[in-house]
Short mmCIF file of C-alpha atoms and ligand atoms in Angstrom, two decimals:
data_model
loop_
_atom_site.label_atom_id
_atom_site.label_comp_id
_atom_site.label_asym_id
_atom_site.label_seq_id
_atom_site.Cartn_x
_atom_site.Cartn_y
_atom_site.Cartn_z
CA MET A 25 -96.69 80.58 -8.60
CA LYS A 26 -99.95 81.00 -10.42
CA LYS A 27 -101.77 79.57 -7.54
CA GLN A 28 -100.15 81.93 -5.03
CA LEU A 29 -101.06 84.98 -7.09
CA SER A 30 -104.79 83.87 -7.31
CA THR A 31 -104.74 83.39 -3.62
CA ILE A 32 -103.38 86.93 -3.07
CA ASN A 33 -105.99 88.40 -5.44
CA TYR A 34 -108.75 86.52 -3.62
CA GLN A 35 -107.50 87.94 -0.29
CA LEU A 36 -107.42 91.41 -1.67
CA SER A 37 -110.81 91.18 -3.05
CA THR A 38 -112.35 90.04 0.16
CA MET A 39 -110.79 92.96 2.12
CA ARG A 40 -113.32 95.58 2.84
CA THR A 41 -112.49 99.18 2.73
CA ILE A 42 -113.23 101.80 5.32
CA PHE A 43 -112.43 105.50 4.75
CA VAL A 44 -111.12 107.29 7.82
CA THR A 45 -110.78 111.08 7.82
CA GLY A 46 -108.49 112.72 10.40
CA GLY A 47 -106.55 109.62 10.89
CA ALA A 48 -103.20 111.43 11.47
CA GLY A 49 -104.61 113.03 14.55
CA PHE A 50 -104.79 111.75 18.10
CA ILE A 51 -108.05 109.66 18.12
CA GLY A 52 -108.05 108.79 14.46
CA SER A 53 -104.67 107.23 14.61
CA ALA A 54 -105.50 105.20 17.70
CA PHE A 55 -108.71 103.97 16.00
CA ILE A 56 -106.59 102.97 12.88
CA ARG A 57 -104.17 101.07 15.09
CA LEU A 58 -107.00 99.16 16.82
CA ILE A 59 -108.70 98.14 13.58
CA LEU A 60 -105.39 96.95 12.01
CA GLU A 61 -104.52 94.97 15.18
CA GLU A 62 -107.98 93.59 15.94
CA THR A 63 -109.49 92.74 12.49
CA SER A 64 -107.96 91.00 9.55
CA ASP A 65 -110.47 91.83 6.72
CA PHE A 66 -110.53 95.61 6.69
CA LYS A 67 -108.23 97.93 4.85
CA ILE A 68 -108.13 101.53 5.58
CA ILE A 69 -107.88 104.71 3.48
CA ASN A 70 -106.73 107.46 5.79
CA PHE A 71 -107.64 110.88 4.41
CA ASP A 72 -106.13 113.72 6.35
CA ALA A 73 -105.14 117.33 5.58
CA LEU A 74 -102.23 117.34 8.00
CA THR A 75 -103.12 120.57 9.73
CA TYR A 76 -101.04 121.63 12.76
CA ALA A 77 -102.67 118.79 14.68
CA GLY A 78 -102.00 116.07 12.06
CA ASN A 79 -98.74 114.19 12.30
CA LEU A 80 -97.47 111.44 10.05
CA GLU A 81 -95.33 110.20 12.99
CA ASN A 82 -98.61 109.17 14.55
CA LEU A 83 -98.80 106.48 11.78
CA ASN A 84 -95.27 105.02 12.33
CA GLY A 85 -95.19 101.28 12.14
CA LEU A 86 -98.58 100.59 10.68
CA ASP A 87 -99.11 97.65 8.24
CA GLU A 88 -98.90 99.56 4.86
CA THR A 89 -100.52 96.69 3.05
CA ARG A 90 -103.78 97.47 4.73
CA HIS A 91 -103.26 101.25 5.40
CA LYS A 92 -103.05 103.88 2.71
CA PHE A 93 -102.58 107.50 3.58
CA ILE A 94 -103.86 110.25 1.35
CA LYS A 95 -103.20 113.95 2.17
CA GLY A 96 -106.39 115.78 1.49
CA ASP A 97 -108.97 118.24 2.85
CA ILE A 98 -112.46 117.14 3.59
CA CYS A 99 -113.71 120.54 2.37
CA ASP A 100 -112.23 119.70 -1.13
CA LYS A 101 -115.11 117.89 -2.82
CA GLU A 102 -113.21 116.71 -5.79
CA ALA A 103 -110.41 115.35 -3.68
CA VAL A 104 -112.77 113.43 -1.57
CA LEU A 105 -114.56 111.96 -4.54
CA GLN A 106 -111.41 110.93 -6.08
CA SER A 107 -110.10 109.17 -2.95
CA LEU A 108 -113.34 107.53 -1.76
CA PRO A 109 -113.83 104.09 -3.42
CA GLU A 110 -117.37 103.34 -4.55
CA ASN A 111 -119.26 100.86 -2.25
CA SER A 112 -116.84 101.21 0.73
CA GLU A 113 -118.09 99.81 3.91
CA ALA A 114 -117.99 103.05 5.90
CA ILE A 115 -116.77 106.57 6.45
CA PHE A 116 -115.57 107.36 9.88
CA ASN A 117 -115.33 111.19 10.18
CA PHE A 118 -112.65 112.06 12.76
CA ALA A 119 -111.42 115.10 10.82
CA ALA A 120 -112.00 118.30 12.69
CA GLU A 121 -110.63 121.40 14.28
CA SER A 122 -110.80 120.19 17.85
CA HIS A 123 -109.48 122.69 20.35
CA VAL A 124 -111.97 124.94 22.25
CA ASP A 125 -109.46 127.63 22.98
CA ARG A 126 -108.57 127.97 19.26
CA SER A 127 -112.28 128.27 18.40
CA ILE A 128 -112.66 131.12 20.83
CA ALA A 129 -109.79 132.88 19.14
CA SER A 130 -111.08 132.22 15.64
CA ALA A 131 -114.14 130.17 14.71
CA SER A 132 -114.21 130.28 10.86
CA GLU A 133 -111.86 127.30 10.35
CA PHE A 134 -114.20 125.36 12.68
CA VAL A 135 -117.23 126.09 10.51
CA LEU A 136 -115.42 125.16 7.35
CA THR A 137 -113.93 121.82 8.44
CA ASN A 138 -116.44 120.67 11.11
CA VAL A 139 -119.60 121.71 9.28
CA LEU A 140 -118.95 122.12 5.62
CA GLY A 141 -116.43 119.29 5.59
CA THR A 142 -118.95 116.92 7.19
CA GLN A 143 -121.66 117.83 4.61
CA ILE A 144 -119.22 117.20 1.70
CA LEU A 145 -118.50 113.78 3.18
CA LEU A 146 -122.25 113.09 3.49
CA ASP A 147 -122.82 114.01 -0.14
CA ALA A 148 -119.88 111.83 -1.12
CA ALA A 149 -121.34 108.92 0.99
CA ARG A 150 -124.51 109.19 -1.11
CA ALA A 151 -122.68 109.63 -4.47
CA LYS A 152 -120.44 106.54 -3.82
CA ASN A 153 -123.03 104.38 -2.17
CA ILE A 154 -121.25 103.96 1.13
CA ARG A 155 -122.81 101.52 3.46
CA ARG A 156 -122.56 103.49 6.77
CA PHE A 157 -121.46 106.97 7.83
CA VAL A 158 -120.06 107.31 11.34
CA GLN A 159 -119.68 110.81 12.72
CA ILE A 160 -117.37 111.20 15.63
CA SER A 161 -118.95 113.91 17.77
CA THR A 162 -118.49 115.11 21.34
CA ASP A 163 -120.39 115.40 24.54
CA GLU A 164 -119.71 119.15 24.35
CA THR A 165 -122.57 119.51 21.86
CA GLN A 166 -124.85 118.96 24.87
CA GLY A 167 -123.58 122.03 26.76
CA SER A 168 -122.68 122.14 30.41
CA LEU A 169 -124.10 120.36 33.47
CA PRO A 170 -124.49 121.84 36.97
CA GLU A 171 -121.86 121.04 39.55
CA ASP A 172 -122.45 118.55 42.39
CA SER A 173 -125.65 117.14 40.86
CA ASN A 174 -126.69 113.74 39.53
CA SER A 175 -127.47 115.06 36.14
CA TYR A 176 -125.84 113.36 33.04
CA PHE A 177 -125.82 113.74 29.27
CA THR A 178 -128.08 111.06 27.69
CA GLU A 179 -128.74 110.46 23.92
CA ASN A 180 -131.94 112.44 24.69
CA SER A 181 -130.29 115.52 26.20
CA PRO A 182 -130.85 118.68 24.27
CA ILE A 183 -128.12 119.88 21.83
CA GLN A 184 -127.12 123.23 23.39
CA PRO A 185 -123.46 123.92 22.59
CA ASN A 186 -121.68 126.79 24.31
CA SER A 187 -118.26 127.15 22.67
CA PRO A 188 -117.77 127.83 18.95
CA TYR A 189 -116.05 124.42 18.65
CA ALA A 190 -119.07 122.62 20.30
CA ALA A 191 -121.48 124.81 18.07
CA SER A 192 -119.73 123.57 14.93
CA LYS A 193 -119.81 119.89 15.99
CA ALA A 194 -123.45 120.36 17.02
CA ALA A 195 -124.17 121.78 13.45
CA ALA A 196 -122.43 118.82 11.93
CA GLU A 197 -124.58 116.46 14.08
CA HIS A 198 -127.75 118.20 12.64
CA PHE A 199 -126.47 117.74 9.04
CA VAL A 200 -125.80 114.03 9.78
CA ARG A 201 -129.26 113.69 11.18
CA ALA A 202 -130.71 115.48 8.14
CA ALA A 203 -128.93 113.16 5.75
CA HIS A 204 -130.45 110.17 7.48
CA GLU A 205 -134.02 111.64 7.62
CA THR A 206 -134.03 113.10 4.21
CA PHE A 207 -131.92 110.71 2.08
CA ASP A 208 -131.99 107.64 4.26
CA VAL A 209 -128.16 107.65 4.65
CA ASP A 210 -127.21 105.02 7.18
CA THR A 211 -125.69 107.13 9.88
CA ILE A 212 -124.30 106.60 13.36
CA THR A 213 -123.26 109.48 15.68
CA THR A 214 -121.02 108.92 18.63
CA ARG A 215 -120.64 111.53 21.37
CA CYS A 216 -117.59 110.95 23.62
CA GLY A 217 -116.19 112.72 26.70
CA ASN A 218 -112.60 113.95 27.12
CA ASN A 219 -110.03 111.49 25.74
CA TYR A 220 -106.47 111.06 26.97
CA GLY A 221 -103.65 108.86 25.88
CA GLN A 222 -100.64 108.48 23.62
CA ARG A 223 -100.15 111.07 20.78
CA GLN A 224 -102.51 113.78 21.96
CA PHE A 225 -101.49 117.20 20.82
CA PRO A 226 -99.96 119.11 23.75
CA GLU A 227 -102.50 121.96 23.62
CA LYS A 228 -105.08 119.80 25.48
CA LEU A 229 -105.07 119.64 29.29
CA ILE A 230 -103.42 116.29 30.00
CA PRO A 231 -100.51 116.34 27.51
CA LEU A 232 -99.91 120.08 28.10
CA MET A 233 -99.58 119.47 31.85
CA ILE A 234 -97.23 116.47 31.18
CA ALA A 235 -95.09 118.34 28.75
CA ASN A 236 -94.74 121.46 30.91
CA ALA A 237 -94.25 119.49 34.12
CA MET A 238 -91.53 117.34 32.55
CA ASN A 239 -89.64 120.53 31.71
CA ASP A 240 -90.32 122.11 35.16
CA GLU A 241 -92.47 124.84 33.55
CA PRO A 242 -95.58 126.25 35.11
CA VAL A 243 -98.79 124.29 34.52
CA PRO A 244 -101.59 126.75 33.71
CA VAL A 245 -105.03 125.97 35.38
CA TYR A 246 -107.98 127.94 34.26
CA GLY A 247 -110.20 129.72 36.79
CA ASP A 248 -110.70 127.84 40.09
CA GLY A 249 -109.57 124.50 38.60
CA ARG A 250 -112.92 122.89 39.70
CA ASN A 251 -114.44 122.26 36.22
CA VAL A 252 -115.24 118.63 35.79
CA ARG A 253 -114.58 116.54 32.76
CA ASP A 254 -115.39 112.88 32.21
CA TRP A 255 -112.08 111.20 31.11
CA ILE A 256 -111.81 108.12 28.90
CA PHE A 257 -108.66 106.29 27.62
CA VAL A 258 -108.44 106.75 23.85
CA GLU A 259 -108.33 103.07 23.05
CA ASP A 260 -111.67 102.50 24.95
CA HIS A 261 -113.21 105.24 22.85
CA ALA A 262 -111.91 103.74 19.62
CA ARG A 263 -113.33 100.32 20.58
CA ALA A 264 -116.77 101.86 21.31
CA ILE A 265 -116.80 103.58 17.91
CA TRP A 266 -116.08 100.28 16.17
CA LEU A 267 -118.85 98.53 18.08
CA ALA A 268 -121.34 101.41 17.26
CA TYR A 269 -120.32 100.86 13.68
CA LEU A 270 -120.83 97.04 13.80
CA LYS A 271 -123.87 96.97 15.94
CA GLY A 272 -125.51 100.42 16.08
CA LYS A 273 -128.95 101.14 14.74
CA ALA A 274 -129.04 103.39 11.69
CA GLY A 275 -129.89 106.96 12.58
CA SER A 276 -128.89 106.48 16.17
CA SER A 277 -126.53 108.32 18.48
CA TYR A 278 -124.45 106.85 21.21
CA ASN A 279 -123.00 108.67 24.10
CA ILE A 280 -119.60 107.15 25.18
CA GLY A 281 -118.12 107.66 28.54
CA ALA A 282 -116.17 105.71 31.21
CA ARG A 283 -117.88 107.03 34.35
CA ASN A 284 -114.72 108.90 35.34
CA GLU A 285 -115.52 112.37 36.41
CA ARG A 286 -112.57 114.42 37.71
CA GLN A 287 -111.98 118.06 38.62
CA ASN A 288 -109.21 119.58 36.57
CA ILE A 289 -107.15 120.37 39.65
CA GLU A 290 -107.30 116.76 40.64
CA VAL A 291 -106.03 115.68 37.30
CA VAL A 292 -103.14 118.22 37.35
CA LYS A 293 -102.06 117.11 40.86
CA SER A 294 -102.19 113.45 39.83
CA ILE A 295 -99.83 114.19 36.88
CA LEU A 296 -97.42 116.25 39.04
CA ASP A 297 -97.38 113.48 41.58
CA ALA A 298 -96.81 110.78 39.02
CA LEU A 299 -93.85 112.79 37.55
CA GLY A 300 -92.51 113.61 41.12
CA LYS A 301 -92.95 117.32 40.54
CA PRO A 302 -94.02 119.88 43.12
CA HIS A 303 -97.58 121.37 43.22
CA SER A 304 -95.93 124.82 43.26
CA LEU A 305 -95.77 124.43 39.46
CA ILE A 306 -99.48 124.99 39.30
CA LYS A 307 -100.27 128.46 38.08
CA PHE A 308 -103.95 129.58 38.23
CA VAL A 309 -104.59 131.69 35.11
CA THR A 310 -107.53 133.68 33.75
CA ASP A 311 -110.46 131.50 33.10
CA ARG A 312 -111.53 130.41 29.53
CA LEU A 313 -114.45 132.49 28.24
CA GLY A 314 -117.78 130.66 28.51
CA HIS A 315 -115.94 127.71 30.29
CA ASP A 316 -118.33 124.79 30.58
CA ARG A 317 -118.52 123.68 34.18
CA ARG A 318 -119.13 120.05 34.09
CA TYR A 319 -119.47 117.13 31.55
CA ALA A 320 -120.73 113.74 32.59
CA ILE A 321 -121.97 110.90 30.42
CA ASP A 322 -124.68 108.40 31.04
CA ALA A 323 -123.21 105.43 29.26
CA ARG A 324 -126.04 102.97 29.80
CA LYS A 325 -126.98 102.83 26.01
CA VAL A 326 -123.50 101.80 24.82
CA GLU A 327 -123.12 99.42 27.68
CA THR A 328 -126.51 97.63 27.20
CA GLU A 329 -127.14 97.97 23.45
CA LEU A 330 -123.46 97.50 22.23
CA GLY A 331 -122.04 95.48 25.08
CA TRP A 332 -119.19 97.95 25.43
CA LYS A 333 -117.30 98.57 28.62
CA PRO A 334 -114.09 100.53 29.17
CA ILE A 335 -111.11 98.28 29.78
CA THR A 336 -108.44 100.75 30.98
CA THR A 337 -108.78 102.15 34.44
CA TRP A 338 -108.03 105.81 35.05
CA GLU A 339 -104.94 104.97 37.04
CA ASP A 340 -103.50 102.58 34.47
CA GLY A 341 -104.43 104.88 31.58
CA LEU A 342 -102.68 107.84 33.09
CA GLN A 343 -99.57 105.84 33.87
CA LYS A 344 -99.39 104.48 30.32
CA THR A 345 -99.97 108.05 28.98
CA ILE A 346 -97.27 109.60 31.12
CA ARG A 347 -94.90 106.78 30.26
CA TRP A 348 -95.52 107.36 26.47
CA TYR A 349 -94.75 111.10 26.77
CA ARG A 350 -91.60 110.38 28.80
CA GLU A 351 -90.40 107.92 26.26
CA ASN A 352 -91.28 110.09 23.22
CA GLN A 353 -89.86 113.49 24.20
CA ASP A 354 -88.65 113.94 20.56
CA TRP A 355 -92.30 113.85 19.44
CA VAL A 356 -93.20 116.48 21.98
CA ASN A 357 -90.11 118.67 21.33
CA GLN A 358 -90.67 118.70 17.63
CA ILE A 359 -94.20 120.09 18.15
CA ARG A 360 -93.10 122.59 20.76
CA SER A 361 -90.40 123.99 18.51
CA GLY A 362 -92.70 124.79 15.61
CA ALA A 363 -95.77 127.11 15.15
CA TYR A 364 -96.94 125.99 18.57
CA ARG A 365 -94.60 128.59 20.09
CA ASP A 366 -96.67 131.46 18.64
CA TYR A 367 -99.96 129.84 19.68
CA TYR A 368 -98.65 129.30 23.28
CA LYS A 369 -97.36 132.88 23.60
CA ASN A 370 -100.59 134.36 22.24
CA HIS A 371 -102.76 132.23 24.45
CA TYR A 372 -100.86 132.04 27.71
CA GLY A 373 -98.86 135.23 27.47
CA MET A 374 -95.65 133.23 28.20
CA GLU A 375 -93.01 131.58 26.19
CA VAL A 376 -92.82 127.81 25.74
CA GLY A 377 -89.98 126.84 28.06
CA ALA A 378 -90.49 129.77 30.51
CA LYS A 379 -89.77 128.82 34.05
P1 NAD B 416 -106.97 116.11 16.62
O1 NAD B 416 -107.02 117.67 16.52
O2 NAD B 416 -105.85 115.48 17.29
O3 NAD B 416 -106.89 115.53 15.02
C1 NAD B 416 -107.76 116.12 14.07
C2 NAD B 416 -107.15 115.51 12.70
O4 NAD B 416 -108.00 115.97 11.68
C3 NAD B 416 -105.73 115.95 12.41
O5 NAD B 416 -105.00 114.91 11.89
C4 NAD B 416 -105.92 116.98 11.26
O6 NAD B 416 -104.84 117.03 10.37
C5 NAD B 416 -107.18 116.40 10.62
N1 NAD B 416 -107.91 117.51 9.94
C6 NAD B 416 -108.27 118.69 10.38
N2 NAD B 416 -108.91 119.44 9.38
C7 NAD B 416 -109.06 118.62 8.37
C8 NAD B 416 -109.62 118.71 7.06
N3 NAD B 416 -110.25 119.92 6.73
N4 NAD B 416 -109.59 117.76 6.16
C9 NAD B 416 -108.94 116.56 6.56
N5 NAD B 416 -108.29 116.41 7.78
C10 NAD B 416 -108.42 117.40 8.63
O7 NAD B 416 -108.40 115.74 17.11
P2 NAD B 416 -108.77 114.42 17.94
O8 NAD B 416 -108.64 114.82 19.41
O9 NAD B 416 -108.02 113.27 17.46
O10 NAD B 416 -110.34 114.37 17.67
C11 NAD B 416 -110.81 113.58 16.57
C12 NAD B 416 -112.31 113.70 16.55
O11 NAD B 416 -112.89 113.35 17.75
C13 NAD B 416 -112.83 115.13 16.28
O12 NAD B 416 -113.89 115.12 15.43
C14 NAD B 416 -113.35 115.59 17.71
O13 NAD B 416 -114.28 116.57 17.59
C15 NAD B 416 -113.76 114.34 18.29
N6 NAD B 416 -113.70 114.22 19.68
C16 NAD B 416 -112.49 114.50 20.38
C17 NAD B 416 -112.46 114.38 21.74
C18 NAD B 416 -111.15 114.58 22.59
O14 NAD B 416 -111.21 114.58 23.70
N7 NAD B 416 -110.09 114.86 21.85
C19 NAD B 416 -113.63 113.94 22.46
C20 NAD B 416 -114.72 113.65 21.78
C21 NAD B 416 -114.81 113.75 20.40
P1 TYD B 417 -109.31 120.61 27.05
O1 TYD B 417 -108.27 119.62 27.13
O2 TYD B 417 -108.99 121.83 26.24
O3 TYD B 417 -110.61 119.91 26.64
P2 TYD B 417 -112.14 120.51 26.65
O4 TYD B 417 -112.18 121.96 26.74
O5 TYD B 417 -112.54 120.06 25.24
O6 TYD B 417 -112.88 119.83 27.75
O7 TYD B 417 -109.53 121.13 28.58
C1 TYD B 417 -109.95 120.33 29.55
C2 TYD B 417 -110.18 121.07 30.83
O8 TYD B 417 -108.98 121.64 31.31
C3 TYD B 417 -111.15 122.26 30.59
O9 TYD B 417 -111.95 122.49 31.74
C4 TYD B 417 -110.21 123.49 30.46
C5 TYD B 417 -109.02 123.06 31.32
N1 TYD B 417 -107.69 123.63 30.95
C6 TYD B 417 -106.93 124.28 31.84
O10 TYD B 417 -107.28 124.49 33.06
N2 TYD B 417 -105.68 124.73 31.35
C7 TYD B 417 -105.27 124.60 30.11
O11 TYD B 417 -104.09 125.08 29.87
C8 TYD B 417 -106.13 123.84 29.23
C9 TYD B 417 -105.65 123.62 27.81
C10 TYD B 417 -107.31 123.45 29.66
#
């Protein structure tokens, strides 16, 4: 018996701790699943405020011996310091207000969480001697590219955000850079394109279209529907972040993309076709203010320096995603029955469920 206990103690003491913020959201929860499945020597503290986008159901089935959830706000300095163990291996900062349309309606929450919250985490990383700080950023900090061109976002493209969301993420990137340059904090910044996959909140294009189409409701397409996004399956993004953490150079940024540019209208038609729904559900609606025309990522640095490549094709990823939403309609219905209804009515001028 004594021997067994000492073995357990030994195992616990060799476990390395990573601190993940925003792990009850879409990408953070996929990242946690990946790390628990594909490593054996990391345990995770998942620190999340459970805003409208955070959902404990996203954490169902996780190995609780290696995953500890703490409800907390990254803007609450004391809570962060209390929850973050000294000498942890890394902070992965996923926590954010993440929806462009909400940032257009009201930007202050974005400044608080995305900018102030990031700075509080950077200060905590210094105070607690954390080995590496990984900031999960977005290609949107680099603005918009022209249509029909061969231009791409590289790590050297200028930071020129257009939406309040992108501006807050760009500001956070600058504070991460400043922490590295001024205080020698070991930082990595990743900038990824549009993610899709299981458990994405149905305010974003793909899950919104799936949820509406499943219910034979109109699917709202902004403007002419020809804006281009560079789509990546969420698990491929999570794997790239982990590689950037393991192999990335301190102070560097990594643009992550799966070379998968699609016009919105093509994405929407693919979803309707996969669900066997008519294209007559498409409803062109007023364009988003300041709508970025095209995002496209040059992924050569992550491919060559980190040896990363996406595993999931667009066709497989979309099928997997649609299957998940079909099989988890309770998850969707629970969201669609809450505060989401007010958001939807304010934003689209129609009720959830309107036919
Ligand atoms: P999400 O909105 O699904 O999840 C955000 C999570 O952060 C939620 O669980 C929420 O409760 C939590 N959170 C929000 N404010 C918080 C606070 N003040 N303190 C603690 N927790 C808080 O977002 P997502 O799509 O999973 O995005 C995660 C990260 O990846 C974000 O930083 C986002 O900018 C970035 N990103 C997203 C995409 C994308 O396509 N979704 C692409 C590139 C980068
Ligand atoms: P979104 O998923 O909000 O991601 P982002 O704005 O961060 O790229 O939107 C993806 C694209 O889909 C974007 O060009 C806006 C468009 N879109 C619509 O056409 N209709 C919608 O209802 C939504 C939410 C987005």
